[in-house]
Amino acid sequence: MQSPKQKWTEAEDSLIKDFIKRAEDEGREISMKDVAALLPHRTFTCVKQHVYSVIKLQVVGNKPWTPQEDAVIRKLYMTTNARDVAAKLPGRNLNAVKARANLLGIIKKVAYEKDEAFFSIPNPVNCAIAGFIAADGNLNEEKKRLAINISVKDLEFLQLLVSLIKFNGPIDFRTVNRKECILKARNRMMTAGISKMCRIAVTCEQWYCDLNAHWNITPRKTATLMPPNLTNNRLKMAYISGLTCGDGWICKTVKDSNRLCFGMGFTGTKELLQWVQETFRFLVPNMEIKKLMDRGSPNCRDYCVWGASFYWLSKMFLSLEIPRLNRKWDLARMFVKIVESGEISGKMKNQIAKNRPTDTILAEFGIVLPLFLKEIPQISSSPV
């Protein structure tokens, strides 16, 4: 018996296709056992997987196709969504229609439009999107394809990205079974259940090259992602903002003495988070140094910033006109509003004054000092 890993030949594929086509033309129902019997040197499982996954034909449980159904597919398949074609054929599902179109030799190759130069030159908008891709995107090396798959609760954000990159392809929706897991960094349980997701997939070799050249985004990046190749402070913060929308968090919590505290944090590779830490320390020189926390996974770390440092960073982030996930950044806006209304303790005011960035940095981000700081002298410091 041949090994299941042995390559399939064109002769074998033709034998299967001709057999199924002949049976359908004659109105005979066949089973997968009938197909497997054609190739006694192949196992039943091997034949079944090849027919459904590679040749993409439907065999079991389908009634013979009629000339009228074939006519509908020939007329509509190339210009209409396959799901809509299936809706016009009672008793036929999406996979059956795709398989029948394949058998009839109707191959749909759609080239969706997109802005191929979108990532060519780094700017705040594409840096923010690149940061999000670094966190939640996926690159396919063989197909040069970018895929973004997020929860439907963030559909509005995905639609914004689609409009910015000028992509006219579809947003796909699907449900997935979520396995039970523990989010260690947040000490929170994520229970098993059904998640509704939305997804886009864009094939563009230019994007694939640009994402790697400017932001070091590569396939299988979870444990290998390196810092982006950026030197401008605003571009760096735009990238980190996108990173926050994906693998970051912004929250408020009650600490000692019932004190309300706001902060942000990230999960990522050691190299990336060290770069984030260095960027923050340059922009807010007197901020408290916090160590990266080991998550127990290879090269995976956590990093967080709280209080006065987070206030100044929030001011810088929010000064940028970039796409962002508002359900996260609304907390940063809330914190800035609380601080600038003066509804904070004297200790917090002193910490904010101590962490005040240089006038050069404030001017670069167009930040206006809150009233309570305007009469407090700037503390001399030098960036680290």
Short mmCIF file of C-alpha atoms in Angstrom, two decimals:
data_model
loop_
_atom_site.label_atom_id
_atom_site.label_comp_id
_atom_site.label_asym_id
_atom_site.label_seq_id
_atom_site.Cartn_x
_atom_site.Cartn_y
_atom_site.Cartn_z
CA MET A 1 0.00 0.00 0.00
CA GLN A 2 1.25 3.46 -0.86
CA SER A 3 2.06 5.91 1.86
CA PRO A 4 -0.68 8.56 2.32
CA LYS A 5 2.07 11.16 1.94
CA GLN A 6 2.89 10.11 -1.61
CA LYS A 7 2.02 12.84 -4.08
CA TRP A 8 -1.21 12.57 -5.99
CA THR A 9 -0.97 12.48 -9.77
CA GLU A 10 -2.98 14.34 -12.38
CA ALA A 11 -4.12 10.97 -13.72
CA GLU A 12 -5.65 10.09 -10.35
CA ASP A 13 -7.41 13.46 -10.12
CA SER A 14 -8.78 13.07 -13.64
CA LEU A 15 -10.02 9.56 -12.85
CA ILE A 16 -11.96 10.82 -9.82
CA LYS A 17 -13.39 13.88 -11.60
CA ASP A 18 -14.50 11.86 -14.64
CA PHE A 19 -16.13 9.22 -12.43
CA ILE A 20 -18.11 11.79 -10.41
CA LYS A 21 -19.06 13.81 -13.50
CA ARG A 22 -20.24 10.71 -15.36
CA ALA A 23 -22.34 9.57 -12.39
CA GLU A 24 -23.98 12.98 -12.10
CA ASP A 25 -24.69 13.17 -15.83
CA GLU A 26 -26.35 9.77 -15.61
CA GLY A 27 -28.31 10.72 -12.50
CA ARG A 28 -26.67 8.03 -10.37
CA GLU A 29 -25.97 8.63 -6.66
CA ILE A 30 -22.52 7.53 -5.52
CA SER A 31 -20.76 7.32 -2.20
CA MET A 32 -17.21 7.97 -1.13
CA LYS A 33 -16.69 4.20 -0.97
CA ASP A 34 -17.38 4.06 -4.70
CA VAL A 35 -14.74 6.72 -5.31
CA ALA A 36 -12.19 5.03 -3.02
CA ALA A 37 -12.74 1.74 -4.87
CA LEU A 38 -11.22 3.38 -7.97
CA LEU A 39 -7.89 3.67 -6.16
CA PRO A 40 -7.27 0.47 -4.18
CA HIS A 41 -3.70 1.57 -3.43
CA ARG A 42 -5.04 4.57 -1.44
CA THR A 43 -6.75 4.39 1.94
CA PHE A 44 -10.37 5.47 2.28
CA THR A 45 -9.39 8.37 4.59
CA CYS A 46 -6.68 9.51 2.20
CA VAL A 47 -9.11 9.56 -0.75
CA LYS A 48 -11.79 11.34 1.24
CA GLN A 49 -9.45 14.11 2.42
CA HIS A 50 -8.08 14.60 -1.07
CA VAL A 51 -11.49 14.78 -2.72
CA TYR A 52 -12.92 17.28 -0.24
CA SER A 53 -9.81 19.38 0.51
CA VAL A 54 -7.78 19.38 -2.70
CA ILE A 55 -10.07 18.52 -5.60
CA LYS A 56 -12.90 20.20 -3.66
CA LEU A 57 -15.75 18.03 -4.90
CA GLN A 58 -18.90 16.98 -3.07
CA VAL A 59 -19.77 13.31 -3.21
CA VAL A 60 -21.83 12.05 -0.32
CA GLY A 61 -25.42 13.07 0.40
CA ASN A 62 -25.97 15.22 -2.68
CA LYS A 63 -28.71 14.65 -5.20
CA PRO A 64 -27.66 14.77 -8.85
CA TRP A 65 -27.21 18.25 -10.28
CA THR A 66 -29.72 19.33 -12.89
CA PRO A 67 -28.97 21.24 -16.12
CA GLN A 68 -31.03 24.13 -14.71
CA GLU A 69 -28.82 24.33 -11.61
CA ASP A 70 -25.68 24.20 -13.74
CA ALA A 71 -27.08 27.04 -15.84
CA VAL A 72 -27.58 29.20 -12.73
CA ILE A 73 -23.99 28.56 -11.63
CA ARG A 74 -22.58 29.31 -15.09
CA LYS A 75 -24.56 32.54 -15.28
CA LEU A 76 -23.94 33.93 -11.80
CA TYR A 77 -20.84 32.37 -10.25
CA MET A 78 -18.20 34.66 -11.81
CA THR A 79 -20.04 37.89 -10.96
CA THR A 80 -21.91 37.00 -7.75
CA ASN A 81 -20.89 35.99 -4.24
CA ALA A 82 -20.97 32.17 -4.01
CA ARG A 83 -23.17 32.40 -0.91
CA ASP A 84 -25.79 34.33 -2.91
CA VAL A 85 -25.63 31.76 -5.68
CA ALA A 86 -26.30 28.99 -3.13
CA ALA A 87 -29.32 30.94 -1.86
CA LYS A 88 -30.84 30.69 -5.34
CA LEU A 89 -30.42 26.90 -5.37
CA PRO A 90 -32.66 25.27 -2.72
CA GLY A 91 -30.99 22.27 -1.10
CA ARG A 92 -27.48 23.34 -2.09
CA ASN A 93 -25.05 24.81 0.44
CA LEU A 94 -22.06 27.08 -0.12
CA ASN A 95 -19.49 24.27 -0.30
CA ALA A 96 -21.63 22.29 -2.73
CA VAL A 97 -21.90 25.28 -5.08
CA LYS A 98 -18.14 25.92 -4.94
CA ALA A 99 -17.41 22.26 -5.61
CA ARG A 100 -19.85 22.11 -8.53
CA ALA A 101 -18.38 25.27 -10.04
CA ASN A 102 -14.92 23.74 -9.75
CA LEU A 103 -16.12 20.57 -11.47
CA LEU A 104 -17.66 22.64 -14.26
CA GLY A 105 -14.34 24.40 -14.75
CA ILE A 106 -15.58 27.77 -13.51
CA ILE A 107 -12.64 29.14 -11.53
CA LYS A 108 -13.16 32.49 -9.87
CA LYS A 109 -9.99 34.49 -9.43
CA VAL A 110 -10.92 37.85 -7.98
CA ALA A 111 -8.34 40.60 -7.70
CA TYR A 112 -9.77 43.02 -5.13
CA GLU A 113 -8.64 46.62 -5.19
CA LYS A 114 -6.43 48.09 -2.47
CA ASP A 115 -3.95 50.92 -2.05
CA GLU A 116 -0.73 49.05 -2.82
CA ALA A 117 1.42 52.03 -1.79
CA PHE A 118 -0.35 52.42 1.57
CA PHE A 119 2.59 51.13 3.65
CA SER A 120 5.38 52.43 1.38
CA ILE A 121 6.27 55.52 3.43
CA PRO A 122 5.69 55.47 7.22
CA ASN A 123 3.23 58.05 8.53
CA PRO A 124 1.14 58.20 11.72
CA VAL A 125 -1.88 56.46 10.17
CA ASN A 126 -0.08 53.51 8.59
CA CYS A 127 2.19 53.20 11.64
CA ALA A 128 -0.89 52.80 13.84
CA ILE A 129 -2.31 50.14 11.51
CA ALA A 130 1.08 48.41 11.32
CA GLY A 131 1.18 48.28 15.12
CA PHE A 132 -2.24 46.64 15.13
CA ILE A 133 -1.10 44.16 12.47
CA ALA A 134 2.00 43.39 14.54
CA ALA A 135 -0.35 42.43 17.37
CA ASP A 136 -3.40 40.88 15.69
CA GLY A 137 -2.51 40.44 12.01
CA ASN A 138 -1.22 37.41 10.16
CA LEU A 139 1.09 37.27 7.13
CA ASN A 140 1.15 34.32 4.75
CA GLU A 141 4.57 34.03 3.12
CA GLU A 142 3.52 31.82 0.21
CA LYS A 143 0.47 33.86 -0.83
CA LYS A 144 1.86 37.25 0.29
CA ARG A 145 -1.45 37.72 2.07
CA LEU A 146 -2.37 39.81 5.10
CA ALA A 147 -5.26 38.59 7.26
CA ILE A 148 -6.86 40.42 10.19
CA ASN A 149 -9.29 38.45 12.34
CA ILE A 150 -10.99 40.22 15.27
CA SER A 151 -14.17 40.07 17.35
CA VAL A 152 -17.37 41.37 15.76
CA LYS A 153 -17.67 43.85 18.64
CA ASP A 154 -14.80 45.69 16.92
CA LEU A 155 -16.40 45.53 13.46
CA GLU A 156 -16.57 49.33 13.24
CA PHE A 157 -12.79 49.52 13.74
CA LEU A 158 -12.20 46.90 11.03
CA GLN A 159 -14.49 48.82 8.67
CA LEU A 160 -12.41 51.95 9.33
CA LEU A 161 -9.22 50.07 8.44
CA VAL A 162 -10.85 48.76 5.26
CA SER A 163 -11.74 52.30 4.17
CA LEU A 164 -8.23 53.60 4.92
CA ILE A 165 -6.46 50.89 2.91
CA LYS A 166 -9.08 51.28 0.14
CA PHE A 167 -9.91 47.58 0.09
CA ASN A 168 -13.09 46.67 -1.79
CA GLY A 169 -13.13 43.00 -0.87
CA PRO A 170 -15.59 41.39 1.57
CA ILE A 171 -15.51 41.27 5.35
CA ASP A 172 -16.13 37.63 6.27
CA PHE A 173 -18.01 36.61 9.40
CA ARG A 174 -17.61 33.33 11.23
CA THR A 175 -18.10 31.70 14.61
CA VAL A 176 -15.33 29.84 16.42
CA ASN A 177 -15.22 27.63 19.47
CA ARG A 178 -13.10 29.32 22.13
CA LYS A 179 -11.15 26.94 24.33
CA GLU A 180 -10.90 27.66 28.03
CA CYS A 181 -7.70 29.41 28.95
CA ILE A 182 -6.24 31.65 31.64
CA LEU A 183 -4.97 35.09 30.74
CA LYS A 184 -2.10 35.15 33.22
CA ALA A 185 -1.14 38.78 32.76
CA ARG A 186 -4.64 39.95 33.66
CA ASN A 187 -5.37 37.12 36.11
CA ARG A 188 -8.69 36.62 34.39
CA MET A 189 -10.47 33.51 33.20
CA MET A 190 -11.64 33.25 29.61
CA THR A 191 -14.30 30.54 29.53
CA ALA A 192 -15.09 28.20 26.69
CA GLY A 193 -17.82 29.25 24.33
CA ILE A 194 -18.67 30.60 20.91
CA SER A 195 -16.96 33.73 19.61
CA LYS A 196 -18.23 35.69 16.63
CA MET A 197 -15.39 36.99 14.50
CA CYS A 198 -14.97 39.23 11.47
CA ARG A 199 -12.07 38.96 9.06
CA ILE A 200 -10.43 40.44 5.98
CA ALA A 201 -7.75 38.84 3.83
CA VAL A 202 -5.76 40.98 1.38
CA THR A 203 -3.19 39.62 -1.05
CA CYS A 204 -0.52 42.23 -1.86
CA GLU A 205 3.17 41.51 -2.33
CA GLN A 206 4.06 45.20 -1.91
CA TRP A 207 2.41 45.29 1.53
CA TYR A 208 4.20 42.10 2.51
CA CYS A 209 7.57 43.69 1.65
CA ASP A 210 6.80 47.09 3.21
CA LEU A 211 5.51 45.65 6.50
CA ASN A 212 8.77 43.76 6.84
CA ALA A 213 11.03 46.62 5.73
CA HIS A 214 9.59 49.37 7.96
CA TRP A 215 8.08 47.49 10.90
CA ASN A 216 9.84 44.07 10.92
CA ILE A 217 6.50 42.25 10.67
CA THR A 218 6.95 38.69 9.43
CA PRO A 219 4.97 35.43 9.33
CA ARG A 220 4.90 33.42 12.58
CA LYS A 221 5.91 36.53 14.55
CA THR A 222 4.47 35.67 17.98
CA ALA A 223 7.81 34.81 19.58
CA THR A 224 10.11 36.64 17.14
CA LEU A 225 8.63 40.12 16.56
CA MET A 226 11.35 42.78 16.56
CA PRO A 227 10.98 46.57 17.05
CA PRO A 228 10.03 48.69 14.03
CA ASN A 229 12.61 50.67 12.09
CA LEU A 230 11.32 54.09 13.14
CA THR A 231 13.19 57.16 14.41
CA ASN A 232 10.45 59.81 14.62
CA ASN A 233 8.79 60.03 18.05
CA ARG A 234 5.28 60.59 16.68
CA LEU A 235 5.59 57.57 14.39
CA LYS A 236 6.84 55.45 17.29
CA MET A 237 3.87 56.43 19.44
CA ALA A 238 1.45 55.80 16.57
CA TYR A 239 2.85 52.29 16.22
CA ILE A 240 2.60 51.67 19.98
CA SER A 241 -1.00 52.94 19.90
CA GLY A 242 -1.84 50.30 17.29
CA LEU A 243 0.00 47.71 19.35
CA THR A 244 -2.18 48.66 22.32
CA CYS A 245 -5.35 48.18 20.27
CA GLY A 246 -4.23 44.61 19.58
CA ASP A 247 -2.06 43.09 22.31
CA GLY A 248 -2.38 45.87 24.88
CA TRP A 249 -4.83 46.97 27.54
CA ILE A 250 -5.93 50.17 29.27
CA CYS A 251 -7.75 49.88 32.57
CA LYS A 252 -8.67 51.54 35.83
CA THR A 253 -8.44 49.89 39.21
CA VAL A 254 -8.80 50.77 42.89
CA LYS A 255 -5.54 50.50 44.81
CA ASP A 256 -4.63 51.20 48.43
CA SER A 257 -6.73 53.75 50.36
CA ASN A 258 -9.49 53.43 47.75
CA ARG A 259 -7.34 55.35 45.27
CA LEU A 260 -8.49 55.11 41.65
CA CYS A 261 -5.57 54.40 39.35
CA PHE A 262 -5.33 54.24 35.55
CA GLY A 263 -2.72 52.44 33.49
CA MET A 264 -1.82 50.58 30.31
CA GLY A 265 0.16 47.48 29.48
CA PHE A 266 1.32 45.20 26.69
CA THR A 267 2.17 41.61 25.93
CA GLY A 268 4.93 40.92 23.41
CA THR A 269 8.46 39.75 22.76
CA LYS A 270 11.28 40.82 25.04
CA GLU A 271 12.94 42.86 22.27
CA LEU A 272 9.75 44.70 21.35
CA LEU A 273 8.78 45.60 24.91
CA GLN A 274 12.31 46.76 25.74
CA TRP A 275 11.98 49.13 22.76
CA VAL A 276 8.57 50.34 24.05
CA GLN A 277 10.11 50.90 27.48
CA GLU A 278 13.04 52.86 26.03
CA THR A 279 10.68 54.97 23.91
CA PHE A 280 8.57 55.85 26.95
CA ARG A 281 11.64 56.67 29.04
CA PHE A 282 12.91 59.05 26.37
CA LEU A 283 9.58 60.88 26.17
CA VAL A 284 8.91 60.90 29.93
CA PRO A 285 12.45 60.96 31.39
CA ASN A 286 11.53 60.83 35.10
CA MET A 287 9.01 58.00 34.84
CA GLU A 288 9.34 55.05 37.17
CA ILE A 289 11.32 52.15 35.70
CA LYS A 290 9.38 48.88 35.78
CA LYS A 291 10.87 45.52 34.87
CA LEU A 292 9.43 43.38 32.13
CA MET A 293 7.44 40.50 33.59
CA ASP A 294 8.11 36.97 32.35
CA ARG A 295 4.92 35.24 31.19
CA GLY A 296 6.42 31.75 31.28
CA SER A 297 6.38 31.41 27.49
CA PRO A 298 9.54 31.56 25.34
CA ASN A 299 10.54 35.20 24.77
CA CYS A 300 7.11 36.48 25.89
CA ARG A 301 6.92 39.38 28.38
CA ASP A 302 4.47 41.85 29.92
CA TYR A 303 5.07 45.55 30.55
CA CYS A 304 2.81 48.13 32.21
CA VAL A 305 2.75 51.86 33.05
CA TRP A 306 0.55 53.53 35.68
CA GLY A 307 -0.41 56.88 37.15
CA ALA A 308 1.47 60.08 36.34
CA SER A 309 3.55 58.50 33.58
CA PHE A 310 0.41 57.15 31.95
CA TYR A 311 -1.11 60.65 32.00
CA TRP A 312 1.71 62.14 29.92
CA LEU A 313 1.79 59.16 27.55
CA SER A 314 -2.00 59.41 27.11
CA LYS A 315 -1.66 63.08 26.17
CA MET A 316 0.88 62.12 23.50
CA PHE A 317 -1.17 59.20 22.18
CA LEU A 318 -4.40 61.22 22.01
CA SER A 319 -2.70 64.12 20.22
CA LEU A 320 -2.22 61.88 17.17
CA GLU A 321 -4.90 61.78 14.47
CA ILE A 322 -4.83 58.04 13.89
CA PRO A 323 -7.31 55.13 13.86
CA ARG A 324 -7.74 53.62 17.31
CA LEU A 325 -10.01 51.21 19.15
CA ASN A 326 -12.18 53.62 21.14
CA ARG A 327 -13.43 51.03 23.63
CA LYS A 328 -9.85 50.95 24.97
CA TRP A 329 -8.80 54.56 24.52
CA ASP A 330 -11.95 56.02 26.10
CA LEU A 331 -10.43 55.16 29.48
CA ALA A 332 -7.31 57.19 28.62
CA ARG A 333 -9.55 60.13 27.69
CA MET A 334 -11.40 59.74 30.98
CA PHE A 335 -8.14 59.80 32.94
CA VAL A 336 -6.88 62.93 31.16
CA LYS A 337 -10.19 64.66 31.83
CA ILE A 338 -10.05 63.78 35.54
CA VAL A 339 -6.48 65.07 35.86
CA GLU A 340 -7.12 68.32 34.03
CA SER A 341 -10.28 69.02 36.01
CA GLY A 342 -8.06 69.08 39.11
CA GLU A 343 -9.95 66.20 40.76
CA ILE A 344 -6.73 64.48 41.88
CA SER A 345 -4.68 64.42 45.05
CA GLY A 346 -1.81 66.75 45.76
CA LYS A 347 0.52 63.74 45.63
CA MET A 348 -0.62 62.90 42.09
CA LYS A 349 -0.16 66.54 41.02
CA ASN A 350 3.42 66.46 42.32
CA GLN A 351 4.10 63.18 40.50
CA ILE A 352 2.74 64.60 37.26
CA ALA A 353 4.89 67.70 37.71
CA LYS A 354 7.94 65.52 38.39
CA ASN A 355 7.32 63.41 35.28
CA ARG A 356 6.70 66.42 33.03
CA PRO A 357 8.37 65.95 29.60
CA THR A 358 10.75 68.53 28.20
CA ASP A 359 9.38 71.57 26.38
CA THR A 360 10.75 70.12 23.13
CA ILE A 361 8.71 66.93 23.53
CA LEU A 362 5.59 68.88 24.57
CA ALA A 363 5.91 71.06 21.48
CA GLU A 364 6.48 68.05 19.22
CA PHE A 365 3.14 66.57 20.29
CA GLY A 366 1.34 69.92 20.60
CA ILE A 367 0.58 69.36 24.29
CA VAL A 368 -0.79 72.23 26.39
CA LEU A 369 -0.02 72.05 30.12
CA PRO A 370 -2.95 71.71 32.55
CA LEU A 371 -3.61 74.84 34.61
CA PHE A 372 -2.22 73.47 37.87
CA LEU A 373 1.19 72.83 36.22
CA LYS A 374 1.74 76.14 34.49
CA GLU A 375 3.19 77.78 37.60
CA ILE A 376 5.30 74.78 38.68
CA PRO A 377 8.92 75.02 37.42
CA GLN A 378 10.04 72.18 35.17
CA ILE A 379 12.31 69.67 36.86
CA SER A 380 15.62 69.43 35.03
CA SER A 381 16.22 65.98 33.57
CA SER A 382 17.97 64.33 30.71
CA PRO A 383 16.45 61.58 28.57
CA VAL A 384 17.65 58.05 29.17
#
